[in-house]
XYZ file of C-alpha atoms in Angstrom:
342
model
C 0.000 0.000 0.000
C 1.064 3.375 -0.835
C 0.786 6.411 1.231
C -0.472 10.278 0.701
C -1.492 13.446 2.387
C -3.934 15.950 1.695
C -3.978 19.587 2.909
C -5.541 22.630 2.208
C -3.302 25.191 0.077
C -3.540 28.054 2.884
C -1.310 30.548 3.510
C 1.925 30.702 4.425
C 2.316 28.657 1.202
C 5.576 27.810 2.325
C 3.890 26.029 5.375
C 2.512 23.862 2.681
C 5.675 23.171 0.828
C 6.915 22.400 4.338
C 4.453 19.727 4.962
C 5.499 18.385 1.526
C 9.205 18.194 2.606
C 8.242 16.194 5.978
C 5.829 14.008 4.520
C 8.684 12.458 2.007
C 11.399 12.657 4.485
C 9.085 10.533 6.443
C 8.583 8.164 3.619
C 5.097 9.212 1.694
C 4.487 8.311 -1.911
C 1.845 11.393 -2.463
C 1.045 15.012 -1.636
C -2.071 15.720 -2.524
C -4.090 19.601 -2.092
C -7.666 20.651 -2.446
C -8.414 22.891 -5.684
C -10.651 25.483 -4.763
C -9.112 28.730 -5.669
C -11.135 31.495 -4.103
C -11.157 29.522 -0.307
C -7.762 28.816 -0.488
C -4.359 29.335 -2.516
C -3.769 28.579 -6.238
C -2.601 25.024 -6.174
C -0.549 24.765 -9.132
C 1.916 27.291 -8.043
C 2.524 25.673 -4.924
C 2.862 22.293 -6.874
C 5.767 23.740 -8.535
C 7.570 24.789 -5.670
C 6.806 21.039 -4.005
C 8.128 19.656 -6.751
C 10.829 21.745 -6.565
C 12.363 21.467 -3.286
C 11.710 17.273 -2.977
C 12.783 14.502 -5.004
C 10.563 11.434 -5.248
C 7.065 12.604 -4.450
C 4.323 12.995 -6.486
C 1.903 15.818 -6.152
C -2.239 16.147 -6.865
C -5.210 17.756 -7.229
C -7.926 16.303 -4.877
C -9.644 17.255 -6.650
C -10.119 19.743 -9.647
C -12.980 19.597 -11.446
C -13.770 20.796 -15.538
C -16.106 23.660 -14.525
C -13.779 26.244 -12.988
C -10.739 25.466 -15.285
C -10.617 25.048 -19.146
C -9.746 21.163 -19.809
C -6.513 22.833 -22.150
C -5.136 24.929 -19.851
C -5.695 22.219 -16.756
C -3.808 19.736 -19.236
C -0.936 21.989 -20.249
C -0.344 22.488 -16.650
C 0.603 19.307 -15.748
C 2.449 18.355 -18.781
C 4.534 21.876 -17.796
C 4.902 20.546 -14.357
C 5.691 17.139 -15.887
C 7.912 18.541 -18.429
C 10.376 20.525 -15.903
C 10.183 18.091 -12.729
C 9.821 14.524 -14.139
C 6.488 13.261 -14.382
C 5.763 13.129 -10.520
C 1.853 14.578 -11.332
C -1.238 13.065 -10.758
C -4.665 14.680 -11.396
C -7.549 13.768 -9.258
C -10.678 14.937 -10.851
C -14.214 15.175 -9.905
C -17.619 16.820 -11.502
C -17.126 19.960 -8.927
C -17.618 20.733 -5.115
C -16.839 23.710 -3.127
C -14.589 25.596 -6.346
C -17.881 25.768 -8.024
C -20.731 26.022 -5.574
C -19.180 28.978 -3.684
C -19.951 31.111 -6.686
C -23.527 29.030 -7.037
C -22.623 27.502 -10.052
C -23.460 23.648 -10.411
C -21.181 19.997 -10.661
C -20.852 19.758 -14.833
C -22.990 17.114 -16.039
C -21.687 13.324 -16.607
C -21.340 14.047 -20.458
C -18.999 16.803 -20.086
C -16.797 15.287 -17.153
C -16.378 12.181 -19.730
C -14.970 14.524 -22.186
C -12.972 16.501 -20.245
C -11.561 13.921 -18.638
C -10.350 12.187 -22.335
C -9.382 15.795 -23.372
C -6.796 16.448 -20.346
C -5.600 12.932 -20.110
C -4.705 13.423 -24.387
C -3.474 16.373 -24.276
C -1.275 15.817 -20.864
C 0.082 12.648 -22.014
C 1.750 14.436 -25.096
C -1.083 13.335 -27.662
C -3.567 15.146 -30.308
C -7.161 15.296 -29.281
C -10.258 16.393 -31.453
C -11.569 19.908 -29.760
C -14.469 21.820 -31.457
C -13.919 20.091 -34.805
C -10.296 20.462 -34.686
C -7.530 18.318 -33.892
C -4.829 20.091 -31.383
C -1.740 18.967 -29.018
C 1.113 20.623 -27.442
C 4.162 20.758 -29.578
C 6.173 21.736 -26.661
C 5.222 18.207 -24.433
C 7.306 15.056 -25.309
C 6.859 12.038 -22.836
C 4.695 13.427 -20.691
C 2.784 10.545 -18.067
C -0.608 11.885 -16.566
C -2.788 9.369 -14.720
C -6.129 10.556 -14.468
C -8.083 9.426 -11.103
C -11.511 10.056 -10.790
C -13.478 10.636 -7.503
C -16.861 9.451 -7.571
C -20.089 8.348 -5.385
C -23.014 8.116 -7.450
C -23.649 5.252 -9.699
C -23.028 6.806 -12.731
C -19.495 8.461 -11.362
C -18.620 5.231 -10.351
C -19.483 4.112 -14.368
C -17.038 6.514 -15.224
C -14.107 5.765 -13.082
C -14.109 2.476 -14.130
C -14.351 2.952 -17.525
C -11.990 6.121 -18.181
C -10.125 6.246 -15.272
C -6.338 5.149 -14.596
C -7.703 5.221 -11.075
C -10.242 5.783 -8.419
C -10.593 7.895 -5.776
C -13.171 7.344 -2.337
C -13.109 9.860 -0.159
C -14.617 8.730 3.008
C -12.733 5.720 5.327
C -15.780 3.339 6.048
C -14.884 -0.047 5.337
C -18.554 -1.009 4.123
C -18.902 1.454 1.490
C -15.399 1.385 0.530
C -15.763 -2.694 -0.300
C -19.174 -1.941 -2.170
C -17.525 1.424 -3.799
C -14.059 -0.494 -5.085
C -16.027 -3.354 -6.063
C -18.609 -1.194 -8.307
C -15.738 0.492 -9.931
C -13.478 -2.899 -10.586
C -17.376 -4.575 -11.983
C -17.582 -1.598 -14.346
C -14.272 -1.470 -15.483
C -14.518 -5.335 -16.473
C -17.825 -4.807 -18.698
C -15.910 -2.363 -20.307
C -13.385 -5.007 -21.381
C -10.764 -3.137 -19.221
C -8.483 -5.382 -16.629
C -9.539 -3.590 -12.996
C -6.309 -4.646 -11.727
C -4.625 -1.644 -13.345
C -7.017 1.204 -11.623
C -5.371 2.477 -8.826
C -7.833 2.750 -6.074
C -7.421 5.680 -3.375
C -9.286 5.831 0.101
C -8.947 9.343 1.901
C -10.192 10.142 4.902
C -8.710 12.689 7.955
C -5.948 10.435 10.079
C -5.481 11.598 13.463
C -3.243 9.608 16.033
C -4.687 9.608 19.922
C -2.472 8.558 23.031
C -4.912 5.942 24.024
C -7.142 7.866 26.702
C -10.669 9.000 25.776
C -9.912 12.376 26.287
C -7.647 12.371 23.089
C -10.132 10.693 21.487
C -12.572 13.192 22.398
C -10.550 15.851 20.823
C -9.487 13.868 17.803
C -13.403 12.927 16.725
C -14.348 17.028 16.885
C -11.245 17.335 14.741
C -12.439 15.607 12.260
C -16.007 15.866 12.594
C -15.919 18.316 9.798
C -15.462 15.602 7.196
C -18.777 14.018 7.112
C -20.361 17.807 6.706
C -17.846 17.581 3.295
C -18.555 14.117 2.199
C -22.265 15.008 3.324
C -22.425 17.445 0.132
C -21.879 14.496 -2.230
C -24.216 12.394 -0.976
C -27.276 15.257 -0.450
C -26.351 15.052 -4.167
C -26.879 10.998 -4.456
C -30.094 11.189 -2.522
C -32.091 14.482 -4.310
C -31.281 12.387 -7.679
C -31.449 8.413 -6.757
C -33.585 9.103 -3.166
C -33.226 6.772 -0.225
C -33.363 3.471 -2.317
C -30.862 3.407 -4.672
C -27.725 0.696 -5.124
C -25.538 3.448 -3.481
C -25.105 1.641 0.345
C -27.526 2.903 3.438
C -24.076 3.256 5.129
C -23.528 5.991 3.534
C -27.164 7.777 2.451
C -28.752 7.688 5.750
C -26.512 9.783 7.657
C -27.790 12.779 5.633
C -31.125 12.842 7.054
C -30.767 15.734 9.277
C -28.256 17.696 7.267
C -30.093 21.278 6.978
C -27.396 23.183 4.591
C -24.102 24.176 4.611
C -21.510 26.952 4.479
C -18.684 26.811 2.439
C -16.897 30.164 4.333
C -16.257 27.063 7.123
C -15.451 24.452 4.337
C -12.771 22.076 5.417
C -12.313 23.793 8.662
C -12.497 21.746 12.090
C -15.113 23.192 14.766
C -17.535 24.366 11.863
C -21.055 25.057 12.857
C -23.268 22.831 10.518
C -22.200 19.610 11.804
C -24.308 18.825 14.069
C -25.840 15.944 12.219
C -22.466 14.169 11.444
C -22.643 11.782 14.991
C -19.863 10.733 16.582
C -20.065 7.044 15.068
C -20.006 8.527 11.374
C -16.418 10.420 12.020
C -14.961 6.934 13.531
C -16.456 5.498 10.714
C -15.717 7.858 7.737
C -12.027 8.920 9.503
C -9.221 6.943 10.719
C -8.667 7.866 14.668
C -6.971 5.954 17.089
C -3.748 4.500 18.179
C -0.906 3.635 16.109
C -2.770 0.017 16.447
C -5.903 1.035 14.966
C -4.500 2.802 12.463
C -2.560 -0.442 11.268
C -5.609 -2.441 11.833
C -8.091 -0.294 9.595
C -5.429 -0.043 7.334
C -4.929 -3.628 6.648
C -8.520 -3.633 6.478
C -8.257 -1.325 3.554
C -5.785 -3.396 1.724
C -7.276 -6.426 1.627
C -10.529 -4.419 0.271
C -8.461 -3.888 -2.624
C -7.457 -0.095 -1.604
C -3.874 0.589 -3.205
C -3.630 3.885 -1.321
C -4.526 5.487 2.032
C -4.354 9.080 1.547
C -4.979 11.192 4.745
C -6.117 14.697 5.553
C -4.074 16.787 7.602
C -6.886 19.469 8.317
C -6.798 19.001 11.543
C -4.120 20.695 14.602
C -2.079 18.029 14.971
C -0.125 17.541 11.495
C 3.389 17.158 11.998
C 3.475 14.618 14.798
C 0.620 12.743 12.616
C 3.347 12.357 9.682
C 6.273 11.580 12.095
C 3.798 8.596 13.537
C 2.632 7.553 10.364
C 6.764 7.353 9.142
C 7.816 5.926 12.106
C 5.160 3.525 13.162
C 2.367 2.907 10.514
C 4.347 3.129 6.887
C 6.613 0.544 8.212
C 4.102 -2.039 9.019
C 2.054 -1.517 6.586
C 3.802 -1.980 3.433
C 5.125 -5.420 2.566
C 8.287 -6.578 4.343
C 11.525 -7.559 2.060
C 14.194 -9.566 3.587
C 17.591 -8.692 3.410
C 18.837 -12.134 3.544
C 16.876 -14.957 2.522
């Protein structure tokens, strides 16, 4: 299993590039940052300086989406970034969230996030691609490597990341609905005549290390509560299209029942005020909190789901001592063992 982290771009940017640096000293495959330029810093321009002052980690989007962002100029920034650092991108893409709804505008429509998502992965990967009845590429890109992982929920997102995408990403930790989520994606990708074993599949949820005592635990679970208001947005989505019957798992629909709105000012942010319907059992379930112990155990849970990466948010007020835990205790025991001698 590989490992990532996920962070808000908020000023000091070089706080960000910072938590780059420690999260490969400490032995993390991924670096991953929201895309949601009026809340927070322009991504790409941190991505550059990332790139530039570390060596072997890649860094994301998680996600952009094709609403905000023309698909060209999305695609010619990675194969830039690509082009002067060494293919270490990866774009995480998803229909839109908080970049587009805090200007009222709408997630694009399934057609268009198709497209897009051929048109960016062409284009980034140093090919032509047909656009408005003509055929264009960059001359300037040669051997550029873009994966394209798609975040999804609803059945028809989940269609799409296993058709088109080079992986998938799940952002929310429960074990139930990641097993149904992975397996919808892999079933998908097989009609399509695709092997599933070559999507990479992503879980992300907030990972916040307690000392054992309940107290800590306390504190870690309102740390964190602030995901399920996030993931909550999706699935308000799932349910106003699909309602309260469809394939996508109770697990994750009924929570949403006494979700009254939301305000993206507090977006991301821990100790929000429009919460209060995310119960403590969701953020244990969506999140991973605990011990070193539990954090191995859900982990390993993960893997054998079929997860090929745990990517964890850092929005929370304990992230440096989270990635010198996670180097020290959890990478280690986590990934596969090789003997020296055998």
């Amino acid at each position: 299993m590989d490992f990532g982290v996920v962070v808000q771009t908020n000023p000091p940017a070089p706080r960000t590039v910072a938590l780059a640096r420690l999260a490969e000293e400490h032995g993390f495959d991924c670096f991953w940052t929201y895309d949601s330029h009026i809340l927070w810093q322009e991504p790409y321009v941190i991505h550059s300086q990332i790139l530039a002052h570390t060596s072997t980690i890649k860094v994301g989007t998680m996600v952009t989406n094709p609403a905000t962002r023309d698909w060209t100029v999305t695609a010619s920034t990675f194969a830039t970034l690509n082009a002067y650092f060494g293919n270490r991108t990866v774009c995480g893409i998803g229909r839109g969230d908080s970049a587009v709804r805090v200007t009222n505008g709408k997630p694009v429509t399934m057609k268009v996030f198709r497209e897009s998502i051929h048109v960016i992965r062409e284009l980034a990967n140093s090919r032509s691609v047909d656009i408005n009845g003509t055929t264009v590429r960059f001359p300037w890109s040669r051997g550029s490597q873009l994966d394209i992982w798609v975040a999804a929920y609803g059945p028809l997102a989940l269609k799409a990341a296993g058709e088109l995408g080079d992986g998938y990403i799940l952002q929310c930790g429960d074990l139930d609905i990641a097993a149904w989520m992975i397996e919808t994606v892999r079933a998908a990708a097989k009609a399509a005549g695709r092997d599933p074993d070559n999507i990479t599949f992503c879980v992300a949820a907030p990972m916040y290390i307690t000392d054992g005592t309940e107290e800590n635990r306390r504190h870690a679970i309102e740390q964190c509560r602030w995901f399920g208001g996030m993931v909550g947005n999706h699935v308000a989505d799932i349910v106003a299209r699909y309602g309260t019957d469809s394939k996508v798992p109770k697990a994750l629909t009924d929570y949403v029942a006494g979700r009254t709105g939301y305000d993206y000012n507090e977006h991301g942010k821990a100790g929000n005020s429009h919460v209060g319907f995310v119960s403590d059992e969701i953020v244990e379930r969506f999140c991973l909190i605990g011990t070193v112990e539990e954090h191995r155990t859900k982990l390993e849970r993960l893997k054998e789901l079929g997860a090929d990466q745990f990517a964890g948010y850092l929005d929370h007020d304990n992230k440096e001592e989270t990635l010198r835990v996670y180097g020290e205790a959890v990478i280690p025991a986590t990934r596969d063992q090789l003997a020296a001698r055998t």
